[in-house]
Coordinates of C-alpha atoms and ligand atoms in Angstrom, one line a residue:
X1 CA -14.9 32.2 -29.9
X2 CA -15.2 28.9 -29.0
X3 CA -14.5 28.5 -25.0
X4 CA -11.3 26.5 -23.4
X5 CA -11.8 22.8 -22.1
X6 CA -11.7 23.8 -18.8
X7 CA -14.3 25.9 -19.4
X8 CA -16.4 23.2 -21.0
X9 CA -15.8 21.3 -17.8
X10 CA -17.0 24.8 -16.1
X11 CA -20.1 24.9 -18.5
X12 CA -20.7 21.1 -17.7
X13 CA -20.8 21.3 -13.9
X14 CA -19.6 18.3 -11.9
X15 CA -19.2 14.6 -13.8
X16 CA -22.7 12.9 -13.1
X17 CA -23.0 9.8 -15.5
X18 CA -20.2 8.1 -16.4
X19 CA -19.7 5.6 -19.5
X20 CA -17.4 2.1 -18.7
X21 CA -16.6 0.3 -21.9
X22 CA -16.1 -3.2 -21.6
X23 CA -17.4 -5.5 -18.8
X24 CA -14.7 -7.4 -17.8
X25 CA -12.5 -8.1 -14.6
X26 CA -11.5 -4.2 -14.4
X27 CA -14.3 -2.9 -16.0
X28 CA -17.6 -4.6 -14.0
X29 CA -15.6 -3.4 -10.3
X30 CA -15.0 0.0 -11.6
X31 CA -18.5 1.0 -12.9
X32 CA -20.1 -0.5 -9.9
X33 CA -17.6 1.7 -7.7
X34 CA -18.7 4.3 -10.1
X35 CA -22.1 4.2 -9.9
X36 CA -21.7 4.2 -5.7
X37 CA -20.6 7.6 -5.9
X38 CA -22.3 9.2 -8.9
X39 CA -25.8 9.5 -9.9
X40 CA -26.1 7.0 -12.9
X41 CA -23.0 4.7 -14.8
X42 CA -24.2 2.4 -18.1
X43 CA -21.6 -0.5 -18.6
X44 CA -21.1 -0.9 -22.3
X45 CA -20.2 -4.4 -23.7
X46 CA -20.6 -5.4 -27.5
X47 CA -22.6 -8.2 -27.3
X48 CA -20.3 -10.5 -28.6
X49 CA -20.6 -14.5 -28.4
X50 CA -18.4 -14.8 -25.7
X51 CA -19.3 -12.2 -23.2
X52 CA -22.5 -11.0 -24.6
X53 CA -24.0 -12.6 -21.7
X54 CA -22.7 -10.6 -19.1
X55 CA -25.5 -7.5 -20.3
X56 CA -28.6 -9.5 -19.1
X57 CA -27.0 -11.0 -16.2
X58 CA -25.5 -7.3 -14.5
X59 CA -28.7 -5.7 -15.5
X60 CA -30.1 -8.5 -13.4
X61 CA -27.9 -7.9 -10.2
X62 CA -25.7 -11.1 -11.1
X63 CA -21.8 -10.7 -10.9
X64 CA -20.6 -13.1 -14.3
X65 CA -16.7 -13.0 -12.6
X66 CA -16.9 -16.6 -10.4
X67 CA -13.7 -16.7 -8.2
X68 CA -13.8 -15.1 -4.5
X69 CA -14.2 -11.1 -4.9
X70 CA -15.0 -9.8 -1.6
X71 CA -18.3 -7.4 -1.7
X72 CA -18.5 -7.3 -5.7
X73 CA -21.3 -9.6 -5.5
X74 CA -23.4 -7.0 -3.0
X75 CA -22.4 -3.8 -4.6
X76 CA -23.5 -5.1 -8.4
X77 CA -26.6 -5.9 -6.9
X78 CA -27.0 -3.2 -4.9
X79 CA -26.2 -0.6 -7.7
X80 CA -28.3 -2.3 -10.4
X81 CA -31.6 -2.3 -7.8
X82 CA -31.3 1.5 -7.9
X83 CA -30.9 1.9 -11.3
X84 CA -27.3 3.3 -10.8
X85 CA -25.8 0.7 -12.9
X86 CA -26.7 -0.4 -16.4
X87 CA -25.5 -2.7 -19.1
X88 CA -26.2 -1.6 -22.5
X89 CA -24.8 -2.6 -26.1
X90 CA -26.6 0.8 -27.2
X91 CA -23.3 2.9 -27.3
X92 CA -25.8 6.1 -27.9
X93 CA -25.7 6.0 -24.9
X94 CA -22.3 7.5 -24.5
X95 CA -23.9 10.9 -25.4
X96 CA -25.3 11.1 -22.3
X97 CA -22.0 11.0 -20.2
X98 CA -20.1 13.4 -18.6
X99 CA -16.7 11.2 -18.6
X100 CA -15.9 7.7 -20.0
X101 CA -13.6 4.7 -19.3
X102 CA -12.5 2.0 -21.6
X103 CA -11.5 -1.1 -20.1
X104 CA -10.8 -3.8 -22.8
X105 CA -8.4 -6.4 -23.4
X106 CA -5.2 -5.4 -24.9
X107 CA -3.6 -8.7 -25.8
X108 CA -0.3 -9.3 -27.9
X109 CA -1.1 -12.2 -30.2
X110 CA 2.9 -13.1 -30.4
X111 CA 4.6 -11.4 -28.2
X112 CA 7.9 -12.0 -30.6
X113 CA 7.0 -9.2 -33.7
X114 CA 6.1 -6.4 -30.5
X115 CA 2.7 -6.3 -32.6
X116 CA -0.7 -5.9 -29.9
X117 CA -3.8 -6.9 -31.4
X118 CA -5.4 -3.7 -30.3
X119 CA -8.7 -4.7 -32.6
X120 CA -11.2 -4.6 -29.6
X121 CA -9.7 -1.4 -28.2
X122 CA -9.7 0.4 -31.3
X123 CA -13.7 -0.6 -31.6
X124 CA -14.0 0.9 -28.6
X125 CA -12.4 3.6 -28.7
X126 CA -14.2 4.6 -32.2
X127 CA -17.6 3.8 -30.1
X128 CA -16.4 6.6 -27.6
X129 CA -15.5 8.7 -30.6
X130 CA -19.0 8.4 -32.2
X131 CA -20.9 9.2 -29.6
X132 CA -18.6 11.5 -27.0
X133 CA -19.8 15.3 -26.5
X134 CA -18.3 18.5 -26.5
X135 CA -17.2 19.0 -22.8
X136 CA -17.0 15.2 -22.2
X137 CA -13.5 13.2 -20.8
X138 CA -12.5 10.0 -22.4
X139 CA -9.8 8.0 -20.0
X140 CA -8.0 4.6 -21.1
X141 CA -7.7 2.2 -18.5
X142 CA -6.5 -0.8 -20.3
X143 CA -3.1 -1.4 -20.1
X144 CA -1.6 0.4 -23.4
X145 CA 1.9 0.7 -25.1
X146 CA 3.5 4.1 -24.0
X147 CA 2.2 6.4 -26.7
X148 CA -1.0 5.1 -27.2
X149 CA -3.2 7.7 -25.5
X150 CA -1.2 10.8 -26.8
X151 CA -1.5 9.7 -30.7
X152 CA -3.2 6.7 -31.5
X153 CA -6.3 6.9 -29.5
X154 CA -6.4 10.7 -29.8
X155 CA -6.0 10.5 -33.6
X156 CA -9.1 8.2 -33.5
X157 CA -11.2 10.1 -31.2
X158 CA -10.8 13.1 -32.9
X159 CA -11.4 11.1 -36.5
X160 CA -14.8 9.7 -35.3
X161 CA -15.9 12.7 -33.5
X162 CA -15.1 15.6 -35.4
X163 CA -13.4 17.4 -32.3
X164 CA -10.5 18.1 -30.8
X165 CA -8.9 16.4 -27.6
X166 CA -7.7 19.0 -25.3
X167 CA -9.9 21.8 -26.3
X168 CA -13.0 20.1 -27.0
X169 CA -12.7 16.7 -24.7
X170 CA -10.4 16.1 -22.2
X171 CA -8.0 12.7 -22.7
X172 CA -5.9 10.6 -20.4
X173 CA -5.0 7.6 -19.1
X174 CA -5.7 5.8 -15.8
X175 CA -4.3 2.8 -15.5
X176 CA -6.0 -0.6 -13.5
X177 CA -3.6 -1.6 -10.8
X178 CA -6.1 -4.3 -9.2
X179 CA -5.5 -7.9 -9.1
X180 CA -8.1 -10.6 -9.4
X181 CA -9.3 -11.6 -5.6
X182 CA -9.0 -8.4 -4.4
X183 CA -11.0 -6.0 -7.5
X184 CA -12.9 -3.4 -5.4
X185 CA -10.1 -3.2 -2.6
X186 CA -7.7 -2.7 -5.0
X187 CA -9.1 0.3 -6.5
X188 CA -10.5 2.0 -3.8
X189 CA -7.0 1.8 -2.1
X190 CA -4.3 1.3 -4.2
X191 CA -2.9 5.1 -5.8
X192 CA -4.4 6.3 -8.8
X193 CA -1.9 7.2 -11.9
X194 CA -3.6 9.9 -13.7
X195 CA -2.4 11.2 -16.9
X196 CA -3.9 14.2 -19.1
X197 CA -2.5 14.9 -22.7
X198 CA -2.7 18.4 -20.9
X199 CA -3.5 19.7 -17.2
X200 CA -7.5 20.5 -18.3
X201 CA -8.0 16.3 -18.9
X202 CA -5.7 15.9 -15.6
X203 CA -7.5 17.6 -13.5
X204 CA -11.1 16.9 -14.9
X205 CA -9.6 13.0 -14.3
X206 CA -8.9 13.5 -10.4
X207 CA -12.8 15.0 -10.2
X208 CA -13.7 11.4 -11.6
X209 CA -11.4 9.1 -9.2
X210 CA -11.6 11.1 -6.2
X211 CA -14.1 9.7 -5.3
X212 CA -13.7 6.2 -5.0
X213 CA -11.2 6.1 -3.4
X214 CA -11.3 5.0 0.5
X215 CA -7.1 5.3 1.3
X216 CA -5.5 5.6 -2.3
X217 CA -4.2 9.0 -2.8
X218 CA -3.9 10.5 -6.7
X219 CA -1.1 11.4 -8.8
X220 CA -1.0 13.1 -11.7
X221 CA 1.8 13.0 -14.5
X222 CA 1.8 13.1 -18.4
X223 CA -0.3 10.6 -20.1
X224 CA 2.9 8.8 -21.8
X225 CA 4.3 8.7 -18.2
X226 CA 1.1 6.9 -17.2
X227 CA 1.3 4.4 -19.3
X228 CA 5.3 4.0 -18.8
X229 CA 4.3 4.1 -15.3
X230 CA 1.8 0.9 -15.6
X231 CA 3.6 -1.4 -17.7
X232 CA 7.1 -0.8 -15.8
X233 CA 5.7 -1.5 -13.1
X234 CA 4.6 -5.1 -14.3
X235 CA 8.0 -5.4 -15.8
X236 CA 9.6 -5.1 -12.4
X237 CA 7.2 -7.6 -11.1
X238 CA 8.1 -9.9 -13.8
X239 CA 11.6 -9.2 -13.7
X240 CA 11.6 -9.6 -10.0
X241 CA 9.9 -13.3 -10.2
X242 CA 12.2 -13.7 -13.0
X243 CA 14.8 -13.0 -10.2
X244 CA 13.4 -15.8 -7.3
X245 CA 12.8 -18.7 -10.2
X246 CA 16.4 -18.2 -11.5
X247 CA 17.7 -18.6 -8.1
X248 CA 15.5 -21.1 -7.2
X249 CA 16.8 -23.5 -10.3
X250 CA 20.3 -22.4 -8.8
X251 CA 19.4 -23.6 -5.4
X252 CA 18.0 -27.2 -7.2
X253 CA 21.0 -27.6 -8.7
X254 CA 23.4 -27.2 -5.3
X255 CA 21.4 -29.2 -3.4
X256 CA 19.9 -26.6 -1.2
X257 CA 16.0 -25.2 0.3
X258 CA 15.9 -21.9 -2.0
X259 CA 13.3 -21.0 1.6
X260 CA 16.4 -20.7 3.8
X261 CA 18.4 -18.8 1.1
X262 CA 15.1 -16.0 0.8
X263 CA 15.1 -16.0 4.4
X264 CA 18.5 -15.3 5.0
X265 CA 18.8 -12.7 2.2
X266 CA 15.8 -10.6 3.8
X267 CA 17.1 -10.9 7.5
X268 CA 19.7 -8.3 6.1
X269 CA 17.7 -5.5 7.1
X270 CA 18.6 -1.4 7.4
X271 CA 18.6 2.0 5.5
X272 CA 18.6 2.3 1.9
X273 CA 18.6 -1.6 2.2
X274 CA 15.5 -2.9 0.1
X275 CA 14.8 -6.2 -1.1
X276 CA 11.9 -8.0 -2.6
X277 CA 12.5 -12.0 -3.1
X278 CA 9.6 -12.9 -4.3
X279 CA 8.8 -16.7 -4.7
X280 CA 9.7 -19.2 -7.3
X281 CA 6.8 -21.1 -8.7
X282 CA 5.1 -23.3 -11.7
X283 CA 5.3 -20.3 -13.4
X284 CA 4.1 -16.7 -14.6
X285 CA 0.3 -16.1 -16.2
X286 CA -2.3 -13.8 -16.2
X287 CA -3.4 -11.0 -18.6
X288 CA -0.9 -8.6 -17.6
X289 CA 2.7 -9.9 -16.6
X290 CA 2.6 -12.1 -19.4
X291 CA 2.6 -8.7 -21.9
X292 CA 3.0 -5.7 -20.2
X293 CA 6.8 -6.5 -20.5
X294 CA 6.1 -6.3 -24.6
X295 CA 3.9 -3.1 -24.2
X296 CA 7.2 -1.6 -22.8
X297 CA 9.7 -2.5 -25.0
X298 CA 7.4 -1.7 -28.0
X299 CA 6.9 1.7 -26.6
X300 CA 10.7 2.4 -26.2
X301 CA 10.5 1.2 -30.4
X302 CA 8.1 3.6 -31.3
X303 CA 9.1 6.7 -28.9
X304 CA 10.3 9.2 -31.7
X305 CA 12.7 10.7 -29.1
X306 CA 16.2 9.5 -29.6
X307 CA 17.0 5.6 -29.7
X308 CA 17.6 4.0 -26.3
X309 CA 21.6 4.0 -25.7
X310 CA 22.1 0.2 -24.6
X311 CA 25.0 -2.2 -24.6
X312 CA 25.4 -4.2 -28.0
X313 CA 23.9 -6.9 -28.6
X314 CA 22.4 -7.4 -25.2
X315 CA 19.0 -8.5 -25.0
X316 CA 16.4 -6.4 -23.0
X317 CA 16.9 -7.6 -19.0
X318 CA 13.3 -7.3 -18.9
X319 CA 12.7 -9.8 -22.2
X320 CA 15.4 -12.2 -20.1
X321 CA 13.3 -12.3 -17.8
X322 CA 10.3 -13.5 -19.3
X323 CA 11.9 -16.0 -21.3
X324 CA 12.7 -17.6 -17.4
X325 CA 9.4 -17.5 -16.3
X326 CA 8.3 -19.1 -19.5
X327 CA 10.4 -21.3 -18.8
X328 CA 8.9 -22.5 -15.6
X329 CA 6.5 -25.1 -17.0
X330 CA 9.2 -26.9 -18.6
X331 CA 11.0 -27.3 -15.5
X332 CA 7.8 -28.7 -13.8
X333 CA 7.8 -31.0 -16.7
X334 CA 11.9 -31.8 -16.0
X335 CA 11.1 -32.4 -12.2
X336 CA 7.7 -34.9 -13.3
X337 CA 10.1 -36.8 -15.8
X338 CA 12.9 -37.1 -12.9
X339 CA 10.6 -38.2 -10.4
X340 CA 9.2 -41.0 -12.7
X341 CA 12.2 -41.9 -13.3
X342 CA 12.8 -42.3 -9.7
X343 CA 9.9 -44.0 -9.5
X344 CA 10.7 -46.8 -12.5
X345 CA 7.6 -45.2 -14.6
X346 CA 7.6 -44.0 -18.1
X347 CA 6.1 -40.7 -18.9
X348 CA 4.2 -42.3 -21.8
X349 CA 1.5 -43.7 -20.6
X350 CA 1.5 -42.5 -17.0
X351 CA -1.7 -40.8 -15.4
X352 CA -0.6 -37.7 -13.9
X353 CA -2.9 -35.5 -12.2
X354 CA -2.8 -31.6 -12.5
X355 CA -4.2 -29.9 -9.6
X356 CA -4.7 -25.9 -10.5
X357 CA -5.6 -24.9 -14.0
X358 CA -6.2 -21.2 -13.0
X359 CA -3.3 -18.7 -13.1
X360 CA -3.7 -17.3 -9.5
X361 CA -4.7 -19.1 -6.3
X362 CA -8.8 -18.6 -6.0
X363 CA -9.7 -17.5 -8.7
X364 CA -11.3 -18.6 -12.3
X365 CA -9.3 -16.7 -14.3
X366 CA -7.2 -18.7 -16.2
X367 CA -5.7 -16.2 -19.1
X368 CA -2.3 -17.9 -20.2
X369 CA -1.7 -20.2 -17.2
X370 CA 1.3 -21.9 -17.2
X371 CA -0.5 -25.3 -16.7
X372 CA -1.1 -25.1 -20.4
X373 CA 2.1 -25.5 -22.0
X374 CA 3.0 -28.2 -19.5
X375 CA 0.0 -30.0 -20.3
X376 CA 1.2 -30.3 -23.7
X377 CA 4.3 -31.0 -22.9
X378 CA 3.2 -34.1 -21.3
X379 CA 0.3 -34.9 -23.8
X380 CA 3.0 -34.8 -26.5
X381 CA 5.4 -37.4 -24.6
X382 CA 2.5 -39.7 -24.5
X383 CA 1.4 -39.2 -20.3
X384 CA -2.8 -39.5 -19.5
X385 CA -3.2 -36.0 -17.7
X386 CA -6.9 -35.2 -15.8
X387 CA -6.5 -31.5 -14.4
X388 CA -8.3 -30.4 -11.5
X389 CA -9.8 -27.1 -10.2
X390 CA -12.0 -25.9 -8.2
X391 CA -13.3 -23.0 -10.0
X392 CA -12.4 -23.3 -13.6
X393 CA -15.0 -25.1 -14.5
X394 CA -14.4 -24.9 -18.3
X395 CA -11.3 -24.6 -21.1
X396 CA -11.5 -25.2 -24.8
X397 CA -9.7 -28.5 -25.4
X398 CA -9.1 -29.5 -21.7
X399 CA -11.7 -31.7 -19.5
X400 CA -11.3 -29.8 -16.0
X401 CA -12.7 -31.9 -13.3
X402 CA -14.5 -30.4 -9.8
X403 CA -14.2 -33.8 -8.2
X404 CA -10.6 -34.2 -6.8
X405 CA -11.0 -37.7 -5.4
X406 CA -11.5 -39.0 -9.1
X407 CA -8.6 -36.8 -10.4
X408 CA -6.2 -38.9 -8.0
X409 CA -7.5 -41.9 -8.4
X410 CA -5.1 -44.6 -9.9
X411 CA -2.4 -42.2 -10.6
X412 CA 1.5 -42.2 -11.1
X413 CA 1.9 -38.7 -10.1
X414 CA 0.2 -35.5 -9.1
X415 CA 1.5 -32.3 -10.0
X416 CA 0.5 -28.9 -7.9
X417 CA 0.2 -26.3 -10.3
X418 CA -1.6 -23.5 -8.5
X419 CA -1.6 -22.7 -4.7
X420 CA -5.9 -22.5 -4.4
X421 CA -7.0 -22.9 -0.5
X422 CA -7.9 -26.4 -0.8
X423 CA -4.9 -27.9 -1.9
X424 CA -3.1 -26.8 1.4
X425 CA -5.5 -29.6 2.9
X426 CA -4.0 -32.2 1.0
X427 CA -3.6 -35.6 2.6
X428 CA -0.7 -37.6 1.8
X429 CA -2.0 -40.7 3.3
X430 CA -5.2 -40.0 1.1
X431 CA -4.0 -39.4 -1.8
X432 CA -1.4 -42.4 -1.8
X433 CA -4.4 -45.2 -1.1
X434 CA -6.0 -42.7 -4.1
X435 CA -3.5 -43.3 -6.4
X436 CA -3.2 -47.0 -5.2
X437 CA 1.0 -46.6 -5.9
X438 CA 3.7 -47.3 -3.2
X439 CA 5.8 -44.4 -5.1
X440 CA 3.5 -41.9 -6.1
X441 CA 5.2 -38.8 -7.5
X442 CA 4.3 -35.4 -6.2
X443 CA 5.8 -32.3 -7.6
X444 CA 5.2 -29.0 -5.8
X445 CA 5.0 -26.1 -8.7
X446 CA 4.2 -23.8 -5.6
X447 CA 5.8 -24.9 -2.1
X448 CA 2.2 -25.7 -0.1
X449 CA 3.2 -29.3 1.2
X450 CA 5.4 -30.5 3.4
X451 CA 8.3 -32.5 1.8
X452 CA 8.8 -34.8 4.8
X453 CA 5.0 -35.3 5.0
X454 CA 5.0 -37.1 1.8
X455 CA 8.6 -38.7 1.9
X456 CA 7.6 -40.6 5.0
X457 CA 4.2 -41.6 3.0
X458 CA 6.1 -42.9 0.2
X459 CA 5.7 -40.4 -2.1
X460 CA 8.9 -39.5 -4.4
X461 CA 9.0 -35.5 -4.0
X462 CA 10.2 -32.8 -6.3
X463 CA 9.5 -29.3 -5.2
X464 CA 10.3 -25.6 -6.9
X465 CA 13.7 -24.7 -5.1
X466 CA 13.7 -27.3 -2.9
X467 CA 17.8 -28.7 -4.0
X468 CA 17.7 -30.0 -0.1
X469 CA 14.8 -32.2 -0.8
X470 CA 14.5 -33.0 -4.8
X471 CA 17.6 -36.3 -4.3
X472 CA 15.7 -37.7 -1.3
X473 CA 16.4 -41.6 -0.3
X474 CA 13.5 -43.6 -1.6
Ligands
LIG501 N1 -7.6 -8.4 -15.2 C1 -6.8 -7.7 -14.4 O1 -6.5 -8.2 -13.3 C2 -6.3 -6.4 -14.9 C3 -6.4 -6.0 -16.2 N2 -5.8 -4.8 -16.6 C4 -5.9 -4.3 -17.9 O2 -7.3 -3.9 -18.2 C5 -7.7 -4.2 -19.5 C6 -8.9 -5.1 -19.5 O3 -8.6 -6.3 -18.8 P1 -9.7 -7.3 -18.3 O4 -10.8 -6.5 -17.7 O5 -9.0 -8.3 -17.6 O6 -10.2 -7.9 -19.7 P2 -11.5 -8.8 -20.0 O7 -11.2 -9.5 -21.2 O8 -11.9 -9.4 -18.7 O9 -12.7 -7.7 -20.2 C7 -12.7 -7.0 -21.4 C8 -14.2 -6.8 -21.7 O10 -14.3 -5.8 -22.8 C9 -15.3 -6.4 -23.7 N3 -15.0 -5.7 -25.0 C10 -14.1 -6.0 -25.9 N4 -14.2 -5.2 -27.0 C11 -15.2 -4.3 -26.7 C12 -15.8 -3.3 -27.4 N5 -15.4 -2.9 -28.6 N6 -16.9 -2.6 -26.9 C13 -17.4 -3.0 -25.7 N7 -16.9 -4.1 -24.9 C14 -15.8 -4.7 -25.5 C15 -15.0 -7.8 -23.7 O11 -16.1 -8.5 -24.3 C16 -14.8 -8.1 -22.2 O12 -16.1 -8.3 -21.6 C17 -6.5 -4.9 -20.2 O13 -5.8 -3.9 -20.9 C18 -5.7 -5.4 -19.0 O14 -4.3 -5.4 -19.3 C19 -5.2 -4.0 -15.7 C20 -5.1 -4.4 -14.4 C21 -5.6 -5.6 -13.9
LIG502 C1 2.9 -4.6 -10.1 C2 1.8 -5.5 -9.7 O1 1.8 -5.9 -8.5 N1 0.9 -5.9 -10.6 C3 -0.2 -6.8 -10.3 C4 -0.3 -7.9 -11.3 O2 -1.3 -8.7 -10.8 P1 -1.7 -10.2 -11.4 O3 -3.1 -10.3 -11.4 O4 -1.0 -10.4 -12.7 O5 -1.1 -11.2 -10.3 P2 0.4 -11.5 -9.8 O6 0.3 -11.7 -8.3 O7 1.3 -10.5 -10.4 O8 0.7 -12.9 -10.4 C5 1.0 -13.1 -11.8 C6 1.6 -14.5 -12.0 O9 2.9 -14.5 -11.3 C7 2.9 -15.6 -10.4 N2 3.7 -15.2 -9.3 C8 3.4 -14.1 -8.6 C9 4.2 -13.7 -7.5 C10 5.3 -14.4 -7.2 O10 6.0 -14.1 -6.2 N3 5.6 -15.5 -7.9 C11 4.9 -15.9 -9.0 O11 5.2 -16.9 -9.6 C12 1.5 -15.9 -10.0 O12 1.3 -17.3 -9.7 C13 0.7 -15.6 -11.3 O13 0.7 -16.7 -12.2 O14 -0.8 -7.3 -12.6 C14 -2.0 -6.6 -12.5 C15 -2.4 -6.1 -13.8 O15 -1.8 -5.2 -14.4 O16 -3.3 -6.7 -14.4 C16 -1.8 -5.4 -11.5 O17 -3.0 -4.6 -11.5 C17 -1.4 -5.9 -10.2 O18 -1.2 -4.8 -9.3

């Protein structure tokens, strides 16, 4: 009689080599935290065109994410000199571990027909299949539509392997919580969501993430509640940006600093009382906020529990939301085309410089940044746009400059798009002799300068939020 999963695990001993599949931002932090605390961890990456690279360069102690990620560099390093860590396209491989992770994108191609191009994953996920043993664990960490892990993936891995989950491998999901600039710290500290398909895959899952982590404590729930758990929480997020943008565009339109409104609303402080305004900006992007909403309301579609009971007609609060934050880089674009009208300039043919082309401040990761669709807004109405940053160095389509000084040079307006450390340094009196105009434009997509700064200089200002400033006297 064949024995029970958990005695597999028994049989097995304690998880020595892991498998990560898919070097990515999630995927390169975790393996090297992995292979910190465990005897041997080989990163598996298809070596595609575009990130076929990274193989050579881990196995050769090199960290392919640019952007600042605190210790990453050292621990990659460190790990690959021992032979702890190793890239591999040679999914074989997998046979040899005692638990795998899968950490690859889950994009939604159009977020409006709810359909995720789950293509990579589902390669994956047959790789893992192929090659997992009896006694193994197999745990998503990409960020999945409730469901996922309980029939889709399990269906799959139990197609390629022959097997069954839950008495011949153990299945759950663990979803990434980290954000870019803060990787390893993020994992080690943050809490861990685990979630089995049963309590054998749970608990064999807390064995593997135990470990690394430093203050993060672990719970364990149902593998649908996981993933519930990971994209709601996004959702919120969205929906409380969502929240600050709306009532930013509110303020704008009374005439008054959206700043003294969010610090009046949190001075009301007290029990039970919680609040959370976060700030307007130039808008939402990233891998995650940008779907995660969709993974949700997909999951809800699926569910074959009863249909959700929900007022007629009413769209989804959540889908509201990020239909506002899309709507951010229009607004930049309404604030550019007010200012230059302020300023007696035309939008076609004026040289506008946009400083920030990644989607978070100090970082290189750029996945559907709001500077795109503004870009083409103004490309479309006939403006000359150079965009700046200091570490996206490359972007199909779009020539991204290093050198800020020839950015600003001979410009009708400038346009901060992403808060990265440098741009706090701005001069106004430098960038006004820069631009050679006695009524530069500057719009501020994420409050960093000072309004008065630039109003003495000359400068017509717009700013996110800021209705007390956006009418000034020129
Ligand atoms: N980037 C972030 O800050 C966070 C991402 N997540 C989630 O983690 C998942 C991964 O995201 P990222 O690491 O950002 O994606 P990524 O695009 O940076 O990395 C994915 C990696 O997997 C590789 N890959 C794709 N298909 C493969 C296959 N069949 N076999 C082997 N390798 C394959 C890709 O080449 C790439 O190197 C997503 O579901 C995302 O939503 C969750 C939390 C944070
Ligand atoms: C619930 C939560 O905090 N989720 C985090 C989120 O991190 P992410 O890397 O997407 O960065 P983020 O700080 O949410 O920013 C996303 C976007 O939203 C914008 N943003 C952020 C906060 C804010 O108050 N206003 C605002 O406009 C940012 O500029 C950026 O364009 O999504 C990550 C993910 O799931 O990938 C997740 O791991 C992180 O913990």
């Amino acid at each position: 009689m064949d024995c029970s999963l958990s005695e597999y695990f028994k049989k097995r001993g304690s998880i020595k080599t892991i498998g990560v599949i898919g070097m990515g931002y999630v995927g390169i932090p975790a393996a090297a935290l992995f292979a910190r605390s465990f005897d041997k961890v080989y990163g598996f990456q298809r070596d595609s065109s575009s990130s076929g690279y990274k193989i050579d360069l881990l196995n050769s102690g090199k960290n392919p994410l640019k952007g600042e990620e605190p210790g990453l560099d050292d621990l990659i390093r460190e790990t690959t000199d021992k032979s702890k860590f190793e890239c591999t396209a040679d999914f074989s491989k997998i046979s040899l571990c005692d638990a795998v992770t899968i950490d690859i994108q889950t994009p939604f191609l159009n977020p409006g027909d709810l359909i995720p191009d789950f293509s990579a994953l589902e390669e994956g996920i047959r790789q893992a299949g192929r090659y997992l043993t009896k006694g193994s664990l197999i745990v998503l960490e990409s960020t999945i539509t409730p469901g996922t892990t309980a029939i889709w993936a399990k269906k799959i891995l139990e197609e390629e392997s022959g097997f069954i989950a839950g008495e011949d491998f153990g299945l759950a999901h663990a979803p990434e919580r980290v954000m870019v600039g803060r990787l390893l710290r993020n994992i080690q500290e943050h809490d861990r969501i685990v979630g089995g398909i049963d309590d054998a895959s749970t608990k064999r899952a807390m064995e593997l993430y135990g470990p690394v982590l430093t203050s993060g404590n672990l719970i364990p729930m149902t593998a649908t509640a996981a993933e519930v758990t990971k994209t709601a929480e996004n959702t919120v997020r969205d929906l409380q940006i969502a929240a600050a943008n709306q009532l930013a565009l509110y303020c704008e339109a009374m005439g008054i600093n959206f700043y003294d409104v969010r610090r009046g609303i949190d001075s009301l402080k007290g029990d039970g009382i919680t609040r959370a305004i976060l700030l307007p900006g130039a808008g939402v992007g990233g891998h995650c906020l940008t779907k995660d909403t969709y993974h949700l309301e997909r999951g809800v579609k699926i569910a074959d529990e009863q249909s959700v009971d929900f007022p007629e007609g009413v769209e989804s609060l959540y889908v509201t939301a990020r239909h506002i934050n899309d709507f951010m880089p229009r607004h930049m674009f309404h604030l550019l085309k007010k200012g230059l009208n302020r300023s007696v300039k035309d939008m076609k043919g004026a040289k506008v410089a946009l400083l920030g082309w990644s989607f978070l401040a100090n970082t290189d990761d750029a996945r559907n940044t709001p500077a795109e669709p503004f870009y083409q807004l103004c490309k479309d109405a006939g403006a000359e746009i150079r965009v700046h940053d200091p570490w996206v160095t490359g972007w199909p389509g779009i020539d991204i400059r290093q050198d800020l000084e020839s950015v600003l040079s001979g410009v009708d307006a400038v346009v901060v798009f992403t808060a990265h450390r440098m741009y706090y340094q701005l001069d106004s009196e430098k960038i006004r002799k820069l631009s050679g105009s006695n009524s530069c434009v500057i719009v501020d997509g994420r409050n960093i300068i000072d309004p008065d700064t630039y109003i003495r200089n000359g400068f017509v200002y717009l700013g996110i939020g800021r209705g007390d400033k956006n009418s000034h006297p020129l």
